[in-house]
Amino acid sequence: MRHYMPGKRLGIMLLSFLIGGFVLNFIMQAATFGMDIGSVFAWISRYYWLYAAGSLFFFFVLLAFAAVIPNLYIGPLIAFVACVILGIADYKKLATTGEPLFPWDLMLVKNAGEMSKITNGMISPLALVLAVVLIAGLIYLLRKLPKIRIGLPLRAGFTMISAIMIAGFILVVGGQSTLATSIHYQNIYWNQKVNYTQNGFLFAFTGNLKQNLMEKPDNYSKEAITKIAEKYSALPGNSTAAAPAESPNILYMMDEAFFDPTRLPTFTFSEDPLKFIHQEEKNTPSGYMLSPEFGGNTANIEFEALTGLSMYFLKDGSIPYQQRIVKMSSLPSIVSILKDRGYRALALHPFDETFYNRNKVYPILGFDQFTDQDQMTNAQRITPDGYISDMAAVKEAVRELDSSDQPTFLHLVTMQNHFPFVKGHNGPNTVTVSGATPDRKDELETYVQDTKLTDEALAYLAEELKSLKRPTIVVFWGDHLPALSGDIYKQAGWDTNPRLKHETKLLYMANFDIGKQPVGTLSPAFIGPTVFELSGQKLPAYYKLLDKVKSELPGLSKNVLIGPSGVVPGLNAEQQALLDDYHLVEYDMLEGENYSQGLLF
């Protein structure tokens, strides 16, 4: 039997929604503070108007759901649970990568199936059991409660009021209005961790809804880009390396979550898991890649490596693939440069093609073909629960290169070493790690085993290079350090060392002579110019600009700046001038009129 709501019950409902709004806002902020309740109360005491305004927003969300879904209990409950799930996602992302949840992260909802596999192990079995019990209890309670409905005129009124208030809130916050400023809201887009902890989850998340990647530089114009193009076009750009007799294949191998675990102090290993790499790096150009990320956001390292554009200039939390590139018709990259020189351009990723919008972004960058896990000829996994192995991915890449009758650029992004590090996912652990605490021993040994398998795949690739008819150069690097439990890095003393927490292995190999000069520590944006130099290819004006920046700041990251002699405490005038040119070009290519495409490439 359905009951319509009398006035007294209506008042109780509105009061419960108001209380629910304050509770929801408290939960969201607790997630942002790592469930530190004391910090939440301290924040409320300082930013009480932000807390009150945010709580009113959640009140209107609950009211809207009660009005749209014609049942007093079900609608608000759905809204409440959805908001709590957002809070849990924010908490888990912060704990794993150190970054809060951004609006563009929600684009990954379309990959829910793949995400469930990637995040497997992040939520304890006890938490899952409690969640199931709680949901079952709520369903039982809803079935027992009387089905109370709101009359149609009242529903229409509540819906309209809620829509106006929710839309108004978004406009006020997104526009950094006087009203928003008066309650101490400031969009701190340049430091998103501070943005979320100071403004609260709701205001920070809402303020990011219309976030550009970059602010327009004051001196941006076609004339400014023309002057930069003329300046760098005039620089000598021919490599001193001897070019092969024919255009070489270029293979990028960006390996998921790969770094050298033997660099971690306090741990010892029963054998060297990277026997091939440690031997090969003595005979070929090698060093470290300075990742702009930690524990995740693979697409951002890929973005730098393919475009030569740097995350250094972008706002905190940006993911260009999802926020900007997917909306563009084209973007100059190493892909487009090589295609203009007669290359075939292939991308290979043994996972879902829609992740980070790769199926849409790759054609914009110029790729002719994208092979994902469903199109692979050999998609072997070491165990049914594991990802497609690095060995299988390497074999697929070699097959493509061997069968091509023209010079080929192949960009491979692997998946084998992705989180979670569950014992047995990639077979039995064969390397024993001493020094790890008992509760972290399996996790660390599992990761070390993964790197050993990658080392074996790379050794196989080195052998296969010898049999390829066309000259071929390979660039291998890890995209970021793995999302191992934080106390592992803390035990190693890396938790406060930004350089070590962002350096991954970088190795160049070829079936022709490229020397063995160490390359030091490089940002992924400079991989393209370096591989051109090693293979004797002519540098376009854009790569001359990157090469010049590389000579001064080979490691360019918000986390740490690295010069030719080590960490740079501050920029000198020459370095700042170089970065100003680089900044203008990057803005032009991503947010401006893209004059660079006709002037620098």
XYZ file of C-alpha atoms in Angstrom:
601
model
C 0.000 0.000 0.000
C 1.305 3.462 -0.917
C 1.002 6.413 1.428
C 1.272 10.093 0.576
C 3.154 12.337 2.907
C 1.420 14.634 5.414
C 2.997 17.943 6.395
C 4.590 16.749 9.647
C 6.268 13.812 7.956
C 7.457 16.167 5.214
C 9.226 18.283 7.809
C 10.920 15.247 9.301
C 11.999 14.167 5.801
C 13.575 17.552 5.033
C 15.354 17.576 8.391
C 16.712 14.062 7.784
C 17.982 15.124 4.347
C 19.698 18.143 5.900
C 21.392 15.963 8.505
C 22.276 13.513 5.744
C 23.905 16.350 3.777
C 26.151 17.253 6.697
C 27.028 13.597 7.274
C 27.868 13.067 3.578
C 30.079 16.139 3.464
C 31.869 14.919 6.599
C 32.452 11.497 5.009
C 33.827 13.033 1.802
C 36.236 15.228 3.732
C 37.306 12.331 5.940
C 38.270 10.444 2.776
C 40.352 13.417 1.632
C 42.170 13.443 4.993
C 42.894 9.713 4.917
C 40.119 9.013 7.480
C 41.837 11.225 10.058
C 38.756 12.442 11.933
C 40.725 14.957 13.982
C 41.890 16.677 10.798
C 38.301 16.848 9.550
C 37.109 18.640 12.700
C 40.103 20.998 12.485
C 39.179 21.786 8.861
C 35.520 22.404 9.771
C 36.511 24.776 12.575
C 38.559 26.828 10.116
C 36.416 26.604 6.976
C 32.947 26.327 8.500
C 31.262 28.245 5.679
C 32.705 25.865 3.093
C 31.469 22.938 5.169
C 28.003 24.443 5.573
C 27.676 25.346 1.875
C 28.883 21.913 0.802
C 26.460 20.223 3.170
C 23.587 22.220 1.677
C 24.658 21.016 -1.775
C 24.371 17.405 -0.626
C 20.990 18.241 0.951
C 19.670 19.315 -2.441
C 21.166 16.211 -4.087
C 19.261 13.992 -1.632
C 16.121 16.064 -2.152
C 16.441 15.802 -5.934
C 16.698 12.024 -5.812
C 13.714 11.810 -3.454
C 11.684 13.848 -5.927
C 12.812 12.188 -9.159
C 12.583 8.604 -7.855
C 9.048 8.473 -6.420
C 9.839 6.722 -3.165
C 10.879 8.500 -0.003
C 13.578 6.000 0.911
C 15.020 4.551 -2.275
C 15.982 7.769 -4.084
C 17.979 9.392 -1.256
C 19.579 6.048 -0.401
C 20.861 5.654 -3.972
C 22.287 9.183 -3.863
C 23.853 8.605 -0.451
C 25.507 5.328 -1.489
C 26.772 6.846 -4.773
C 28.406 9.729 -2.891
C 29.979 7.365 -0.357
C 31.421 5.295 -3.239
C 32.992 8.502 -4.604
C 34.504 9.114 -1.187
C 35.912 5.578 -1.058
C 37.387 6.023 -4.555
C 38.997 9.293 -3.434
C 40.449 7.634 -0.332
C 41.804 4.648 -2.262
C 43.314 6.776 -5.024
C 45.028 9.005 -2.461
C 46.400 5.981 -0.633
C 47.673 4.394 -3.857
C 48.960 7.283 -5.974
C 48.998 10.244 -3.596
C 46.471 12.116 -5.762
C 42.793 12.857 -5.077
C 39.882 11.896 -7.310
C 39.342 14.220 -10.302
C 36.241 14.624 -12.501
C 38.047 13.154 -15.521
C 38.795 9.991 -13.524
C 35.093 9.173 -13.806
C 35.616 8.568 -17.533
C 37.131 5.257 -16.483
C 33.677 4.082 -15.364
C 33.184 2.816 -18.918
C 36.059 0.429 -18.178
C 34.441 -0.897 -15.008
C 35.256 -4.506 -15.858
C 38.946 -3.810 -16.404
C 39.085 -1.514 -13.369
C 37.710 -4.275 -11.150
C 40.669 -6.443 -12.167
C 43.222 -3.664 -11.762
C 41.921 -2.742 -8.297
C 41.574 -6.350 -7.150
C 43.165 -6.627 -3.720
C 42.805 -2.942 -2.840
C 39.691 -3.667 -0.736
C 39.991 -6.260 2.018
C 37.727 -9.348 1.981
C 36.322 -8.275 5.368
C 35.283 -4.902 3.942
C 33.573 -6.631 1.024
C 31.690 -8.978 3.371
C 30.580 -6.061 5.552
C 29.454 -4.147 2.453
C 27.378 -7.106 1.260
C 25.804 -7.520 4.706
C 25.044 -3.795 4.900
C 23.459 -3.719 1.438
C 21.407 -6.829 2.232
C 20.234 -5.205 5.468
C 19.215 -2.021 3.678
C 17.282 -3.958 1.042
C 15.459 -5.877 3.769
C 14.638 -2.646 5.605
C 13.343 -0.989 2.432
C 11.035 -3.922 1.785
C 9.567 -3.641 5.288
C 9.092 0.132 5.364
C 5.821 1.586 4.044
C 6.049 2.877 0.472
C 5.612 6.591 1.054
C 5.438 8.813 -2.004
C 5.561 12.572 -2.531
C 2.658 14.103 -4.434
C 3.313 15.143 -8.037
C 3.083 18.956 -7.523
C 5.489 18.759 -4.582
C 7.829 16.491 -6.540
C 7.899 18.977 -9.420
C 8.648 21.826 -7.032
C 11.421 19.951 -5.245
C 12.961 18.890 -8.558
C 13.020 22.451 -9.890
C 14.421 23.957 -6.691
C 17.082 21.264 -6.411
C 18.134 21.614 -10.055
C 18.447 25.398 -9.701
C 20.483 25.141 -6.486
C 22.802 22.388 -7.777
C 23.409 24.183 -11.095
C 23.899 27.472 -9.278
C 26.466 25.912 -6.977
C 28.440 24.527 -9.925
C 28.383 27.898 -11.714
C 29.360 29.843 -8.594
C 32.280 27.533 -7.777
C 33.424 26.976 -11.372
C 33.495 30.703 -12.050
C 35.378 31.580 -8.852
C 32.626 34.116 -8.147
C 32.633 36.780 -5.436
C 30.171 34.691 -3.442
C 32.516 31.677 -3.550
C 35.476 33.822 -2.557
C 33.509 35.358 0.342
C 33.255 31.931 2.009
C 37.030 31.409 1.602
C 37.002 29.242 -1.515
C 40.104 29.584 -3.686
C 40.689 27.316 -6.690
C 44.269 26.212 -6.046
C 44.566 24.425 -9.396
C 48.381 24.525 -9.350
C 48.494 22.268 -6.252
C 45.593 19.845 -6.194
C 46.521 18.198 -2.892
C 46.252 21.558 -1.167
C 43.167 22.337 -3.254
C 41.310 19.323 -1.852
C 42.506 19.609 1.729
C 41.844 23.362 1.955
C 38.595 23.664 0.004
C 37.162 20.251 0.765
C 36.395 17.467 -1.692
C 33.194 18.979 -3.045
C 34.492 22.470 -3.854
C 37.777 21.172 -5.284
C 36.062 18.488 -7.381
C 33.483 20.969 -8.685
C 36.124 23.602 -9.408
C 37.897 21.082 -11.636
C 34.854 20.395 -13.822
C 35.855 23.072 -16.346
C 39.575 23.039 -15.761
C 41.850 23.873 -18.695
C 45.182 22.125 -18.905
C 47.045 25.453 -18.926
C 46.453 29.147 -18.422
C 47.172 31.373 -21.421
C 50.642 32.996 -21.168
C 50.531 36.789 -21.335
C 52.893 36.974 -24.311
C 51.234 34.288 -26.433
C 50.811 35.234 -30.114
C 51.611 33.974 -33.589
C 54.549 36.361 -33.682
C 55.973 34.864 -30.494
C 55.732 31.314 -31.877
C 57.259 32.477 -35.174
C 60.256 33.960 -33.352
C 60.745 30.739 -31.392
C 60.564 28.705 -34.618
C 63.153 30.937 -36.296
C 65.461 30.765 -33.283
C 65.536 26.985 -33.031
C 65.406 26.289 -36.755
C 68.725 28.111 -37.019
C 70.419 25.765 -34.542
C 72.506 22.883 -35.897
C 70.426 19.763 -35.575
C 72.125 16.986 -37.459
C 73.175 14.106 -35.264
C 76.854 13.276 -34.979
C 75.932 9.571 -35.051
C 76.341 7.708 -38.319
C 72.962 7.041 -39.874
C 72.195 3.454 -40.930
C 72.042 2.700 -44.650
C 68.252 2.656 -44.492
C 65.721 4.277 -42.174
C 65.689 2.268 -38.931
C 62.682 0.799 -37.180
C 62.007 2.483 -33.849
C 60.439 0.481 -31.026
C 59.223 2.211 -27.903
C 58.663 -0.239 -25.045
C 57.065 1.501 -22.091
C 56.861 -1.109 -19.368
C 54.108 -0.863 -16.790
C 55.268 -0.063 -13.227
C 58.844 -1.165 -13.917
C 61.833 0.066 -11.934
C 64.980 -1.528 -10.579
C 64.020 -2.971 -7.158
C 67.668 -3.738 -6.368
C 68.160 0.010 -5.888
C 66.074 -0.182 -2.702
C 68.402 -0.149 0.321
C 67.746 -2.377 3.369
C 66.581 -5.246 1.111
C 68.775 -8.066 -0.221
C 67.936 -10.529 -2.987
C 68.765 -14.211 -3.372
C 69.651 -13.496 -7.002
C 69.780 -10.519 -9.335
C 66.310 -10.310 -10.920
C 67.625 -8.005 -13.664
C 70.645 -9.989 -14.848
C 70.261 -9.052 -18.506
C 69.545 -5.352 -17.932
C 72.442 -4.899 -15.519
C 74.803 -6.498 -18.028
C 73.377 -4.762 -21.100
C 73.458 -1.265 -19.592
C 77.253 -1.450 -19.576
C 77.319 -1.868 -23.355
C 74.646 0.526 -24.577
C 73.259 3.998 -23.756
C 71.325 3.729 -20.510
C 70.260 5.674 -17.470
C 67.008 6.578 -15.764
C 63.705 8.040 -16.816
C 62.307 10.736 -14.513
C 58.603 9.942 -14.370
C 56.146 12.798 -13.808
C 53.904 10.315 -11.953
C 54.051 7.813 -9.124
C 52.006 4.630 -8.884
C 49.634 5.437 -11.765
C 48.504 7.769 -14.572
C 50.443 5.835 -17.211
C 48.864 7.915 -19.975
C 50.748 11.009 -18.817
C 54.161 9.398 -19.273
C 53.025 8.136 -22.657
C 51.801 11.644 -23.517
C 55.247 13.110 -22.814
C 57.135 10.400 -24.706
C 54.993 10.626 -27.840
C 54.427 14.391 -28.047
C 57.537 15.839 -26.391
C 55.207 18.035 -24.334
C 55.860 18.201 -20.603
C 53.535 17.651 -17.642
C 55.685 20.274 -15.889
C 53.596 23.079 -17.408
C 50.179 21.510 -16.864
C 47.921 21.941 -13.876
C 48.129 19.361 -11.114
C 46.092 16.255 -11.753
C 45.813 16.824 -15.500
C 45.343 13.870 -17.845
C 45.717 15.353 -21.360
C 44.455 12.227 -23.128
C 41.095 12.516 -21.381
C 40.749 16.261 -20.963
C 42.038 17.662 -24.240
C 43.598 15.434 -26.887
C 40.490 13.302 -27.334
C 38.680 16.474 -28.483
C 41.339 17.466 -31.050
C 41.561 16.545 -34.726
C 45.351 16.165 -34.730
C 48.409 16.830 -32.586
C 52.041 16.800 -33.786
C 54.058 13.959 -32.281
C 56.941 11.627 -33.021
C 54.310 9.581 -34.851
C 53.448 12.373 -37.280
C 57.125 13.338 -37.720
C 58.070 9.800 -38.710
C 55.014 9.302 -40.903
C 56.080 12.359 -42.897
C 59.376 10.515 -43.432
C 57.718 7.421 -44.844
C 57.225 5.408 -41.676
C 54.392 3.071 -40.780
C 53.110 3.815 -37.248
C 51.739 1.063 -35.005
C 50.561 0.998 -31.397
C 50.348 -2.147 -29.292
C 48.761 -2.389 -25.839
C 47.787 -5.784 -24.373
C 44.732 -4.439 -22.551
C 41.401 -2.797 -23.332
C 41.649 -0.290 -26.211
C 39.315 2.252 -24.585
C 41.457 2.721 -21.470
C 42.509 6.399 -21.261
C 40.655 6.830 -24.593
C 43.605 5.313 -26.451
C 41.341 4.086 -29.265
C 40.451 7.750 -29.952
C 43.751 9.417 -29.038
C 46.067 7.220 -31.101
C 44.538 8.178 -34.488
C 44.777 11.859 -33.458
C 48.504 11.389 -32.828
C 48.856 9.754 -36.239
C 48.964 5.993 -35.620
C 47.918 3.834 -38.582
C 46.993 0.797 -36.517
C 46.237 -0.009 -32.872
C 46.413 -3.600 -31.659
C 44.851 -4.242 -28.262
C 44.434 -7.479 -26.316
C 41.594 -8.694 -28.551
C 43.601 -8.368 -31.776
C 46.867 -9.869 -30.543
C 48.082 -12.999 -32.331
C 49.724 -14.261 -29.142
C 47.929 -13.102 -25.986
C 49.460 -15.520 -23.508
C 49.196 -14.995 -19.773
C 51.474 -16.731 -17.299
C 48.400 -17.656 -15.252
C 44.693 -17.183 -16.095
C 44.463 -14.428 -13.456
C 47.490 -12.492 -14.688
C 47.780 -9.847 -17.361
C 49.149 -10.641 -20.817
C 52.850 -11.221 -20.254
C 55.685 -8.949 -21.364
C 57.129 -11.892 -23.285
C 53.910 -12.280 -25.297
C 53.813 -8.528 -25.971
C 57.450 -8.499 -27.105
C 56.859 -11.453 -29.435
C 53.911 -9.609 -30.965
C 56.055 -6.504 -31.481
C 58.876 -8.507 -33.094
C 56.384 -10.206 -35.423
C 55.061 -6.822 -36.555
C 58.540 -5.421 -37.184
C 59.732 -8.534 -38.979
C 56.740 -8.596 -41.325
C 56.829 -4.898 -42.253
C 58.248 -3.933 -45.658
C 58.776 -0.276 -44.684
C 60.406 1.487 -41.733
C 58.117 1.159 -38.733
C 57.569 3.056 -35.509
C 55.987 0.725 -32.971
C 54.830 1.977 -29.589
C 54.340 -0.839 -27.059
C 52.732 -0.272 -23.653
C 52.847 -3.411 -21.488
C 50.579 -4.564 -18.638
C 52.269 -7.544 -16.944
C 53.568 -5.625 -13.919
C 50.385 -3.736 -13.075
C 48.983 -3.646 -9.560
C 47.820 -5.725 -7.644
C 50.905 -7.686 -6.643
C 49.159 -10.890 -5.626
C 51.367 -13.914 -5.068
C 50.988 -16.410 -7.892
C 49.536 -14.022 -10.507
C 52.645 -14.484 -12.636
C 53.666 -17.920 -11.446
C 55.700 -18.910 -8.388
C 58.147 -16.442 -6.858
C 61.720 -17.557 -7.482
C 63.611 -14.674 -5.852
C 63.739 -14.398 -2.070
C 63.881 -10.908 -0.577
C 65.469 -10.509 2.848
C 64.830 -7.527 5.084
C 61.140 -7.139 4.283
C 58.624 -7.259 7.118
C 56.516 -10.463 7.221
C 53.354 -8.688 6.064
C 55.140 -7.187 3.024
C 57.433 -10.074 2.053
C 55.020 -11.761 -0.406
C 54.087 -8.428 -1.992
C 57.688 -7.375 -2.582
C 58.815 -10.805 -3.769
C 55.873 -10.944 -6.177
C 56.848 -7.598 -7.668
C 60.500 -8.655 -7.925
C 59.393 -11.810 -9.737
C 57.471 -9.642 -12.210
C 60.599 -7.607 -12.961
C 62.581 -10.807 -13.477
C 60.061 -11.874 -16.131
C 60.408 -8.480 -17.808
C 64.188 -8.862 -17.795
C 63.797 -12.217 -19.553
C 61.476 -10.662 -22.146
C 64.005 -7.912 -22.798
C 66.802 -10.468 -23.192
C 64.645 -12.276 -25.753
C 64.061 -8.989 -27.591
C 67.816 -8.286 -27.721
C 68.407 -11.662 -29.375
C 65.583 -11.128 -31.869
C 67.005 -7.732 -32.862
C 70.023 -9.534 -34.306
C 67.860 -11.396 -36.798
C 65.791 -8.413 -38.001
C 66.807 -7.394 -41.512
C 66.158 -3.678 -41.039
C 68.240 -1.572 -38.641
C 66.171 -1.275 -35.449
C 66.555 0.804 -32.305
C 64.652 0.057 -29.099
C 63.898 2.421 -26.225
C 62.858 0.609 -23.045
C 61.676 2.388 -19.909
C 59.349 1.969 -16.938
C 56.444 4.382 -16.830
C 56.406 4.941 -13.057
C 57.294 3.208 -9.820
C 54.777 0.574 -8.691
C 52.051 1.240 -6.142
C 53.698 -0.933 -3.512
C 52.583 -0.460 0.077
C 53.897 2.840 1.377
C 55.846 1.323 4.263
C 58.084 -0.512 1.774
C 59.310 2.820 0.414
C 59.403 4.254 3.910
C 61.606 1.398 5.130
C 63.928 2.050 2.186
C 64.077 5.754 3.057
C 62.522 6.771 -0.238
C 59.296 8.277 1.100
C 60.925 11.724 1.336
C 63.184 11.449 -1.730
C 61.256 12.666 -4.804
C 64.038 11.811 -7.237
C 64.283 8.155 -6.232
C 60.487 7.801 -6.130
C 60.298 8.953 -9.763
C 63.344 7.347 -11.413
C 62.756 4.236 -13.501
C 65.115 2.263 -15.728
C 65.851 3.656 -19.218
C 67.729 1.565 -21.791
C 68.504 1.965 -25.502
C 69.342 -1.093 -27.619
C 69.950 -1.520 -31.350
C 71.166 -3.965 -33.964
C 73.576 -1.291 -35.231
C 76.195 0.782 -33.440
C 74.704 3.461 -31.154
C 77.658 3.667 -28.765
C 77.410 3.194 -25.036
C 77.495 6.728 -23.656
C 75.282 6.933 -20.525
C 72.234 9.163 -20.974
C 71.820 10.109 -17.311
C 68.325 10.873 -16.050
C 65.858 12.033 -18.709
C 62.236 13.104 -18.708
C 60.095 11.101 -21.159
C 59.578 14.256 -23.237
C 63.238 14.036 -24.300
C 63.226 10.400 -25.411
C 62.283 11.361 -28.988
C 65.171 13.768 -29.649
C 67.595 11.315 -28.031
C 66.547 8.395 -30.214
C 66.817 10.634 -33.294
C 70.356 11.593 -32.311
C 71.406 7.998 -31.615
C 70.029 6.800 -34.946
C 71.493 9.652 -37.029
C 68.174 11.265 -37.960
C 67.613 14.924 -38.689
C 65.967 16.883 -35.871
C 62.980 19.103 -36.710
C 63.025 22.580 -35.138
C 60.728 21.353 -32.343
C 63.195 18.628 -31.408
C 66.012 21.164 -31.470
C 64.061 23.122 -28.842
C 63.610 19.980 -26.755
C 67.274 19.092 -27.182
C 68.278 22.522 -25.950
C 66.058 22.197 -22.886
C 67.458 18.710 -22.318
C 70.999 20.085 -22.277
C 70.069 22.345 -19.352
C 67.317 20.413 -17.572
C 67.300 16.761 -18.675
C 65.019 15.927 -15.744
C 62.050 18.312 -15.889
C 59.386 17.526 -13.332
C 57.274 19.290 -10.729
C 58.656 16.852 -8.181
C 62.337 17.559 -8.833
C 64.500 19.401 -11.382
C 67.655 17.645 -12.551
C 70.473 19.310 -14.441
C 73.547 17.753 -16.047
C 75.290 17.667 -12.653
C 72.396 16.670 -10.408
C 69.409 18.205 -8.650
C 68.848 21.863 -9.507
C 67.725 23.977 -6.518
C 66.494 26.839 -8.702
C 66.417 28.089 -12.280
C 68.995 30.478 -13.679
C 68.140 33.093 -16.320
C 69.087 30.883 -19.289
C 67.069 27.945 -18.007
C 64.053 30.140 -17.339
C 64.235 31.619 -20.836
C 64.329 28.126 -22.341
C 61.340 27.045 -20.301
C 59.454 30.190 -21.309
C 59.899 29.239 -24.981
C 58.916 25.651 -24.259
C 55.865 26.815 -22.296
C 54.638 29.008 -25.142
C 54.989 26.221 -27.677
C 53.190 23.762 -25.403
C 50.309 26.162 -24.845
C 50.108 26.796 -28.586
C 49.896 23.073 -29.351
C 47.432 22.111 -26.616
C 45.218 25.135 -25.976
C 46.178 27.727 -28.582
C 45.984 27.992 -32.363
C 48.721 25.393 -33.058
C 50.855 27.705 -35.173
C 53.703 25.359 -34.207
C 52.495 22.603 -36.501
C 53.429 24.614 -39.587
C 56.475 26.331 -38.101
C 58.344 23.830 -35.929
C 57.691 20.476 -37.610
